[in-house]
Short mmCIF file of C-alpha atoms and ligand atoms in Angstrom, two decimals:
data_model
loop_
_atom_site.label_atom_id
_atom_site.label_comp_id
_atom_site.label_asym_id
_atom_site.label_seq_id
_atom_site.Cartn_x
_atom_site.Cartn_y
_atom_site.Cartn_z
CA UNK A 1 101.13 56.47 92.97
CA UNK A 2 103.37 55.56 90.06
CA UNK A 3 105.55 58.66 89.52
CA UNK A 4 107.12 57.37 86.33
CA UNK A 5 103.68 57.02 84.77
CA UNK A 6 102.97 60.67 85.76
CA UNK A 7 106.15 61.89 84.03
CA UNK A 8 104.46 61.16 80.68
CA UNK A 9 102.10 64.11 81.44
CA UNK A 10 98.52 64.51 82.53
CA UNK A 11 95.64 65.22 80.09
CA UNK A 12 93.47 68.08 81.39
CA UNK A 13 90.78 70.45 80.37
CA UNK A 14 92.14 73.45 82.30
CA UNK A 15 93.95 74.79 79.26
CA UNK A 16 97.52 74.51 80.63
CA UNK A 17 99.57 71.64 79.23
CA UNK A 18 100.66 69.42 82.18
CA UNK A 19 104.04 68.15 80.93
CA UNK A 20 107.27 67.53 82.74
CA UNK A 21 110.77 67.09 81.35
CA UNK A 22 112.01 64.68 84.07
CA UNK A 23 113.02 61.44 82.41
CA UNK A 24 113.28 59.10 85.37
CA UNK A 25 112.73 58.93 89.08
CA UNK A 26 114.10 56.07 91.24
CA UNK A 27 113.31 55.82 94.95
CA UNK A 28 114.69 52.46 95.94
CA UNK A 29 117.65 50.76 97.61
CA UNK A 30 120.86 51.46 95.72
CA UNK A 31 119.05 53.82 93.27
CA UNK A 32 122.37 55.22 92.08
CA UNK A 33 123.15 51.96 90.28
CA UNK A 34 121.00 53.48 87.50
CA UNK A 35 123.72 56.12 86.94
CA UNK A 36 125.75 53.46 85.13
CA UNK A 37 123.34 53.41 82.20
CA UNK A 38 122.16 57.02 82.54
CA UNK A 39 125.71 58.40 82.28
CA UNK A 40 127.10 55.89 79.81
CA UNK A 41 127.44 58.57 77.13
CA UNK A 42 129.04 61.19 79.43
CA UNK A 43 132.71 61.90 79.59
CA UNK A 44 132.94 64.87 81.88
CA UNK A 45 130.75 64.98 84.91
CA UNK A 46 130.75 67.65 87.60
CA UNK A 47 129.89 66.53 91.09
CA UNK A 48 128.41 69.18 93.45
CA UNK A 49 127.93 68.36 97.14
CA UNK A 50 128.84 69.53 100.57
CA UNK A 51 131.11 67.67 102.98
CA UNK A 52 128.27 66.00 104.75
CA UNK A 53 126.31 64.86 101.67
CA UNK A 54 129.46 63.79 99.88
CA UNK A 55 130.36 61.67 102.90
CA UNK A 56 127.00 59.82 102.89
CA UNK A 57 126.59 59.33 99.16
CA UNK A 58 129.69 60.51 97.28
CA UNK A 59 131.61 57.24 97.05
CA UNK A 60 128.56 55.22 96.10
CA UNK A 61 127.62 57.77 93.37
CA UNK A 62 131.09 57.88 91.92
CA UNK A 63 131.49 54.14 91.92
CA UNK A 64 128.71 53.91 89.24
CA UNK A 65 130.26 56.79 87.25
CA UNK A 66 133.23 54.61 86.54
CA UNK A 67 135.85 57.29 86.25
CA UNK A 68 133.67 59.88 84.39
CA UNK A 69 134.00 62.49 87.11
CA UNK A 70 135.87 65.47 85.65
CA UNK A 71 135.47 67.85 88.55
CA UNK A 72 134.07 68.19 92.02
CA UNK A 73 132.78 71.13 93.96
CA UNK A 74 132.44 70.12 97.56
CA UNK A 75 131.31 72.98 99.86
CA UNK A 76 132.18 72.98 103.62
CA UNK A 77 129.67 71.16 105.81
CA UNK A 78 129.21 74.22 108.07
CA UNK A 79 128.32 77.00 108.24
CA UNK A 80 125.05 76.37 106.41
CA UNK A 81 125.63 76.76 102.63
CA UNK A 82 123.79 79.88 101.22
CA UNK A 83 122.80 79.77 97.55
CA UNK A 84 124.18 83.23 96.90
CA UNK A 85 126.46 84.79 94.28
CA UNK A 86 129.61 83.28 95.77
CA UNK A 87 128.21 79.78 95.76
CA UNK A 88 127.04 80.19 92.17
CA UNK A 89 130.45 81.36 91.09
CA UNK A 90 132.15 78.40 92.77
CA UNK A 91 130.05 75.98 90.75
CA UNK A 92 130.24 77.90 87.50
CA UNK A 93 134.06 78.06 87.79
CA UNK A 94 134.12 74.30 87.30
CA UNK A 95 131.39 73.94 84.66
CA UNK A 96 133.53 74.46 81.46
CA UNK A 97 133.51 71.40 79.26
CA UNK A 98 131.08 69.56 81.54
CA UNK A 99 128.43 67.32 79.96
CA UNK A 100 126.45 66.69 83.08
CA UNK A 101 126.09 67.96 86.61
CA UNK A 102 125.23 65.55 89.42
CA UNK A 103 124.11 67.25 92.63
CA UNK A 104 124.41 65.19 95.81
CA UNK A 105 122.37 66.64 98.60
CA UNK A 106 119.04 68.26 99.36
CA UNK A 107 117.81 71.82 99.25
CA UNK A 108 120.70 74.25 98.63
CA UNK A 109 122.95 71.97 96.61
CA UNK A 110 120.07 71.17 94.35
CA UNK A 111 119.06 74.79 93.89
CA UNK A 112 122.59 75.66 92.94
CA UNK A 113 122.85 72.81 90.40
CA UNK A 114 119.56 73.76 88.96
CA UNK A 115 120.53 77.39 88.52
CA UNK A 116 124.00 76.74 87.02
CA UNK A 117 122.71 73.80 84.85
CA UNK A 118 120.00 76.01 83.42
CA UNK A 119 122.29 78.98 82.71
CA UNK A 120 125.03 76.86 81.16
CA UNK A 121 122.60 74.47 79.30
CA UNK A 122 124.00 71.44 80.97
CA UNK A 123 121.58 68.75 82.10
CA UNK A 124 121.69 67.69 85.75
CA UNK A 125 120.78 64.74 87.87
CA UNK A 126 119.90 64.70 91.56
CA UNK A 127 121.13 62.25 94.06
CA UNK A 128 118.79 62.95 97.06
CA UNK A 129 120.30 62.53 100.53
CA UNK A 130 117.29 63.52 102.61
CA UNK A 131 113.53 63.70 102.27
CA UNK A 132 113.64 67.30 103.50
CA UNK A 133 111.89 69.42 100.91
CA UNK A 134 109.71 69.36 97.84
CA UNK A 135 112.16 71.08 95.40
CA UNK A 136 113.76 67.99 93.90
CA UNK A 137 111.39 67.79 90.92
CA UNK A 138 110.45 71.52 90.64
CA UNK A 139 111.87 73.87 88.02
CA UNK A 140 112.22 76.84 90.38
CA UNK A 141 115.68 77.47 91.87
CA UNK A 142 115.35 79.18 95.21
CA UNK A 143 118.37 81.47 95.41
CA UNK A 144 119.46 84.32 97.68
CA UNK A 145 120.76 87.07 95.38
CA UNK A 146 121.23 90.64 96.32
CA UNK A 147 120.11 89.64 99.82
CA UNK A 148 116.66 88.72 98.49
CA UNK A 149 115.13 85.20 98.39
CA UNK A 150 114.42 84.91 94.65
CA UNK A 151 112.90 81.85 92.99
CA UNK A 152 114.33 81.74 89.48
CA UNK A 153 112.50 79.76 86.85
CA UNK A 154 115.11 77.22 85.64
CA UNK A 155 114.38 73.66 84.69
CA UNK A 156 113.81 70.29 86.14
CA UNK A 157 116.51 67.60 86.64
CA UNK A 158 116.73 64.94 83.97
CA UNK A 159 116.68 62.27 86.69
CA UNK A 160 116.16 61.96 90.41
CA UNK A 161 117.80 59.13 92.31
CA UNK A 162 117.01 58.53 96.05
CA UNK A 163 118.58 55.54 97.74
CA UNK A 164 116.08 54.61 100.44
CA UNK A 165 118.87 53.29 102.72
CA UNK A 166 120.56 56.67 102.62
CA UNK A 167 117.54 58.89 102.94
CA UNK A 168 116.11 56.66 105.73
CA UNK A 169 119.20 57.48 107.81
CA UNK A 170 119.12 61.23 107.18
CA UNK A 171 119.09 63.42 110.33
CA UNK A 172 115.62 63.24 111.91
CA UNK A 173 115.25 67.02 111.63
CA UNK A 174 115.43 66.64 107.90
CA UNK A 175 112.72 63.99 107.80
CA UNK A 176 110.51 66.30 110.01
CA UNK A 177 111.22 69.11 107.64
CA UNK A 178 110.11 67.10 104.62
CA UNK A 179 106.95 66.09 106.46
CA UNK A 180 106.43 69.77 107.46
CA UNK A 181 106.88 70.98 103.90
CA UNK A 182 104.03 68.59 102.84
CA UNK A 183 101.84 69.70 105.77
CA UNK A 184 102.19 73.24 104.51
CA UNK A 185 100.20 72.27 101.43
CA UNK A 186 97.01 72.65 103.54
CA UNK A 187 97.77 76.38 103.56
CA UNK A 188 99.34 76.64 100.10
CA UNK A 189 96.34 74.93 98.34
CA UNK A 190 93.92 77.11 100.27
CA UNK A 191 95.76 80.27 99.20
CA UNK A 192 95.63 79.11 95.55
CA UNK A 193 91.88 78.65 95.69
CA UNK A 194 91.48 81.96 97.48
CA UNK A 195 93.45 83.87 94.85
CA UNK A 196 91.56 82.19 92.07
CA UNK A 197 88.36 83.59 93.62
CA UNK A 198 89.62 87.00 94.56
CA UNK A 199 91.94 87.70 91.58
CA UNK A 200 90.63 85.30 88.98
CA UNK A 201 94.06 83.67 89.04
CA UNK A 202 94.60 80.42 87.04
CA UNK A 203 93.48 77.33 88.95
CA UNK A 204 93.40 73.62 88.06
CA UNK A 205 91.19 71.35 90.01
CA UNK A 206 93.06 68.24 88.86
CA UNK A 207 96.46 69.55 90.08
CA UNK A 208 94.82 70.77 93.34
CA UNK A 209 93.43 67.24 93.84
CA UNK A 210 96.78 65.56 92.96
CA UNK A 211 98.55 67.61 95.68
CA UNK A 212 95.70 67.25 98.16
CA UNK A 213 95.58 63.50 97.85
CA UNK A 214 99.38 63.32 98.26
CA UNK A 215 99.01 65.39 101.44
CA UNK A 216 96.29 63.11 102.77
CA UNK A 217 98.40 60.06 102.12
CA UNK A 218 101.37 61.63 103.99
CA UNK A 219 99.62 62.93 107.12
CA UNK A 220 99.16 59.50 108.86
CA UNK A 221 102.86 58.56 108.41
CA UNK A 222 104.33 60.50 111.28
CA UNK A 223 104.84 57.76 113.74
CA UNK A 224 106.39 55.39 111.16
CA UNK A 225 108.61 58.23 109.96
CA UNK A 226 109.92 58.80 113.52
CA UNK A 227 110.78 55.05 113.47
CA UNK A 228 112.50 55.50 110.05
CA UNK A 229 110.20 52.89 108.52
CA UNK A 230 111.51 52.32 105.02
CA UNK A 231 108.18 52.13 103.21
CA UNK A 232 106.97 55.36 104.94
CA UNK A 233 110.22 57.23 104.11
CA UNK A 234 109.77 56.07 100.52
CA UNK A 235 106.19 57.36 100.53
CA UNK A 236 107.27 60.73 101.94
CA UNK A 237 110.07 61.02 99.34
CA UNK A 238 107.66 60.17 96.58
CA UNK A 239 105.22 62.69 97.92
CA UNK A 240 107.85 65.40 97.87
CA UNK A 241 108.90 64.53 94.30
CA UNK A 242 105.28 64.39 93.21
CA UNK A 243 104.52 67.83 94.54
CA UNK A 244 107.51 69.14 92.52
CA UNK A 245 106.09 67.50 89.48
CA UNK A 246 102.77 69.16 90.20
CA UNK A 247 104.58 72.55 90.21
CA UNK A 248 106.25 71.69 86.96
CA UNK A 249 102.84 70.83 85.52
CA UNK A 250 101.41 74.31 86.15
CA UNK A 251 104.78 76.15 85.61
CA UNK A 252 104.75 77.86 89.03
CA UNK A 253 105.05 76.86 92.72
CA UNK A 254 101.43 77.93 93.31
CA UNK A 255 100.10 74.45 94.28
CA UNK A 256 102.88 74.06 96.89
CA UNK A 257 103.79 77.50 98.22
CA UNK A 258 101.57 80.21 99.74
CA UNK A 259 101.47 82.31 102.91
CA UNK A 260 103.10 79.64 104.99
CA UNK A 261 106.23 79.74 102.64
CA UNK A 262 106.18 83.52 102.82
CA UNK A 263 106.55 83.22 106.56
CA UNK A 264 109.48 80.76 106.18
CA UNK A 265 111.14 83.01 103.60
CA UNK A 266 110.72 85.95 105.97
CA UNK A 267 112.43 84.08 108.74
CA UNK A 268 115.32 82.98 106.47
CA UNK A 269 115.82 86.40 104.90
CA UNK A 270 115.69 88.40 108.17
CA UNK A 271 117.72 85.70 109.82
CA UNK A 272 120.52 86.19 107.34
CA UNK A 273 120.17 90.03 107.41
CA UNK A 274 120.22 90.20 111.26
CA UNK A 275 122.60 87.20 111.93
CA UNK A 276 119.73 85.56 113.89
CA UNK A 277 118.99 81.82 113.86
CA UNK A 278 116.26 80.33 111.77
CA UNK A 279 114.91 76.79 111.38
CA UNK A 280 115.10 74.34 108.50
CA UNK A 281 112.82 75.32 105.62
CA UNK A 282 110.20 72.63 106.09
CA UNK A 283 110.04 73.09 109.81
CA UNK A 284 109.43 76.80 109.50
CA UNK A 285 106.81 76.05 106.86
CA UNK A 286 105.10 73.51 109.25
CA UNK A 287 104.91 75.96 112.16
CA UNK A 288 103.84 78.78 109.85
CA UNK A 289 100.97 76.57 108.68
CA UNK A 290 99.57 76.87 112.24
CA UNK A 291 99.92 80.66 112.05
CA UNK A 292 98.22 80.91 108.69
CA UNK A 293 95.42 78.68 110.00
CA UNK A 294 94.96 81.15 112.85
CA UNK A 295 94.80 83.94 110.38
CA UNK A 296 92.03 82.21 108.46
CA UNK A 297 90.08 81.70 111.71
CA UNK A 298 90.37 85.33 112.53
CA UNK A 299 89.08 86.35 109.14
CA UNK A 300 86.25 83.89 109.38
CA UNK A 301 85.21 85.48 112.70
CA UNK A 302 85.28 89.02 111.26
CA UNK A 303 82.74 91.09 109.32
CA UNK A 304 83.98 91.94 105.81
CA UNK A 305 84.23 95.77 105.75
CA UNK A 306 82.98 98.18 103.13
CA UNK A 307 86.52 99.65 102.87
CA UNK A 308 89.85 97.96 103.34
CA UNK A 309 92.75 99.17 105.41
CA UNK A 310 95.16 101.48 103.63
CA UNK A 311 98.50 102.65 104.94
CA UNK A 312 99.98 106.05 104.28
CA UNK A 313 102.85 105.81 101.75
CA UNK A 314 105.47 107.37 104.14
CA UNK A 315 104.37 105.08 107.01
CA UNK A 316 104.62 102.06 104.54
CA UNK A 317 108.10 103.00 103.47
CA UNK A 318 109.17 103.52 107.03
CA UNK A 319 107.86 100.08 107.96
CA UNK A 320 109.73 98.47 105.05
CA UNK A 321 113.03 100.17 105.98
CA UNK A 322 112.58 99.30 109.60
CA UNK A 323 111.97 95.65 108.90
CA UNK A 324 114.01 94.91 105.78
CA UNK A 325 116.87 97.39 106.00
CA UNK A 326 119.11 96.99 102.99
CA UNK A 327 116.56 95.07 100.90
CA UNK A 328 113.66 97.43 101.74
CA UNK A 329 113.82 99.15 98.38
CA UNK A 330 113.68 95.89 96.46
CA UNK A 331 110.49 95.04 98.35
CA UNK A 332 108.99 98.50 97.66
CA UNK A 333 109.86 98.20 93.95
CA UNK A 334 108.38 94.83 93.74
CA UNK A 335 105.05 95.85 95.36
CA UNK A 336 104.97 99.00 93.25
CA UNK A 337 105.14 96.74 90.23
CA UNK A 338 102.36 94.55 91.54
CA UNK A 339 100.17 97.44 92.49
CA UNK A 340 98.27 95.70 95.25
CA UNK A 341 98.67 98.54 97.76
CA UNK A 342 96.81 100.88 95.49
CA UNK A 343 93.84 98.50 94.96
CA UNK A 344 90.60 98.47 96.95
CA UNK A 345 89.59 94.86 97.37
CA UNK A 346 86.53 95.35 99.72
CA UNK A 347 83.95 95.12 96.97
CA UNK A 348 85.52 91.93 95.59
CA UNK A 349 85.52 90.38 99.11
CA UNK A 350 81.88 91.34 99.65
CA UNK A 351 80.82 90.13 96.20
CA UNK A 352 82.36 86.70 96.86
CA UNK A 353 81.87 86.55 100.58
CA UNK A 354 80.11 83.27 100.72
CA UNK A 355 82.60 81.55 98.48
CA UNK A 356 85.64 83.07 100.29
CA UNK A 357 84.33 82.00 103.70
CA UNK A 358 83.76 78.43 102.37
CA UNK A 359 87.28 78.30 101.06
CA UNK A 360 88.85 79.55 104.29
CA UNK A 361 86.80 77.11 106.30
CA UNK A 362 88.15 74.20 104.19
CA UNK A 363 91.61 74.57 105.75
CA UNK A 364 92.01 72.52 109.00
CA UNK A 365 91.84 74.50 112.20
CA UNK A 366 95.13 75.59 113.96
CA UNK A 367 94.61 73.02 116.72
CA UNK A 368 94.32 70.28 114.16
CA UNK A 369 97.50 71.32 112.38
CA UNK A 370 99.22 71.63 115.74
CA UNK A 371 98.22 68.10 116.58
CA UNK A 372 99.63 66.82 113.30
CA UNK A 373 102.94 68.58 114.10
CA UNK A 374 103.01 67.09 117.58
CA UNK A 375 102.69 63.66 116.01
CA UNK A 376 106.11 64.12 114.27
CA UNK A 377 107.66 65.57 117.41
CA UNK A 378 107.36 69.31 116.57
CA UNK A 379 105.86 71.73 119.18
CA UNK A 380 104.83 75.37 118.88
CA UNK A 381 106.81 76.05 122.07
CA UNK A 382 110.06 75.17 120.27
CA UNK A 383 109.04 77.49 117.43
CA UNK A 384 108.29 80.42 119.81
CA UNK A 385 111.59 79.92 121.54
CA UNK A 386 113.38 80.68 118.23
CA UNK A 387 111.28 83.64 117.05
CA UNK A 388 110.28 86.55 119.28
CA UNK A 389 106.71 87.76 119.33
CA UNK A 390 108.02 90.89 117.60
CA UNK A 391 109.51 88.89 114.76
CA UNK A 392 106.29 86.80 114.42
CA UNK A 393 104.33 90.09 114.29
CA UNK A 394 106.62 91.51 111.63
CA UNK A 395 106.27 88.33 109.54
CA UNK A 396 102.54 88.52 109.80
CA UNK A 397 102.46 92.02 108.38
CA UNK A 398 105.51 92.14 106.13
CA UNK A 399 106.23 88.67 104.76
CA UNK A 400 103.84 89.38 101.95
CA UNK A 401 106.02 92.21 100.76
CA UNK A 402 108.89 89.88 99.86
CA UNK A 403 106.76 88.16 97.28
CA UNK A 404 104.63 88.93 94.25
CA UNK A 405 101.97 86.37 95.20
CA UNK A 406 98.48 87.10 96.66
CA UNK A 407 97.78 84.97 99.76
CA UNK A 408 95.66 85.15 102.80
CA UNK A 409 98.30 87.51 104.22
CA UNK A 410 97.01 90.17 101.90
CA UNK A 411 93.45 89.55 103.01
CA UNK A 412 94.62 89.80 106.58
CA UNK A 413 96.22 93.19 105.79
CA UNK A 414 93.12 94.41 104.05
CA UNK A 415 90.89 93.52 106.93
CA UNK A 416 93.11 94.17 109.95
CA UNK A 417 95.93 96.30 108.75
CA UNK A 418 98.82 96.31 111.26
CA UNK A 419 96.76 94.69 114.04
CA UNK A 420 98.43 91.88 116.00
CA UNK A 421 97.07 88.34 115.39
CA UNK A 422 96.00 87.54 118.90
CA UNK A 423 94.15 90.87 119.41
ZN1 ZN B 501 94.86 71.17 84.58
ZN1 ZN B 502 108.78 74.25 100.68
#
């Protein structure tokens, strides 16, 4: 797949223009050498990194900037950087007079750069240090503001540079995470199709196929990725960037993020709220993909009811406060705005029953997903040792409340209410 050809845009009949403002993507040895020409007109560049990412790629990046660095914001290597108000402020404080921001790192550093770059109208480039998530090319900045995980629509980077020698040597956990983020597309794509049938939500078959093909190309790479095979690492990195471009093409993260991401956001948010550990984004997504596959199997085995489950308002509010504490009201407000709790979807499910069952059955079974995860060295036992059965149960019922998006989690609620998954 030639990513740079894709950047020119994709003709389509779906009615949504598939264009992307990224100008260049380089995934190759010494990719940063391109900075010399890309930054030739810049005089004041701001470098954003953390101690770890700066150590692996800082000197090499700056060598090609030839003295154009005007400021650096290097965050501590630990504890884990959180993309919250403090971190935003630290970057913004150094953005005056800057003509370009270069983020060196993966997830959080990039989200921060994306957010500040968009607000301050300063273009930004990405120097990728790990193939750990699919956000490099996306326009959404996943931030944690007011204690909530909020994806702000920002803009895409003007260029993405990934030195295969550097990303090949990223911590194995980050490679597993990137692979896991891609495996999550089985679930995300399925949710997209489901919502288009249930809610008439916008759907594009071409973008669906683009992401699905990328997913299929990535699945068999596990063994080679564990061996840090350069070509496979490159294919994974390109897959992650390509999925980001697919998101830019439709203007939302729909093709790449569904119920499995709601689980991962739930673990991250409640982990921060409760000072409990949580796993790397893509690894949570990978494990959650097994859970959402179980959900689909349970729905497939059930009869669609004539009337959906409905919770009493007071009971619902109590549940939100019990699970989300200080951010409960934000969740309640969001869901009041969406209005899904007040809707009765039983007739819709029954009217489209055959189609819905066919969609749900398209997603691989939980055992198949588990096998794929095992192939990259991830096991459900490790997952269950981090999250208690109670936390998993809460995520099953309440992760949907963090988000405005309809996924199979809503269908589970409609059919089974607060019932446990294994019941
Ligand atoms: Zn389209
Ligand atoms: Zn993701």
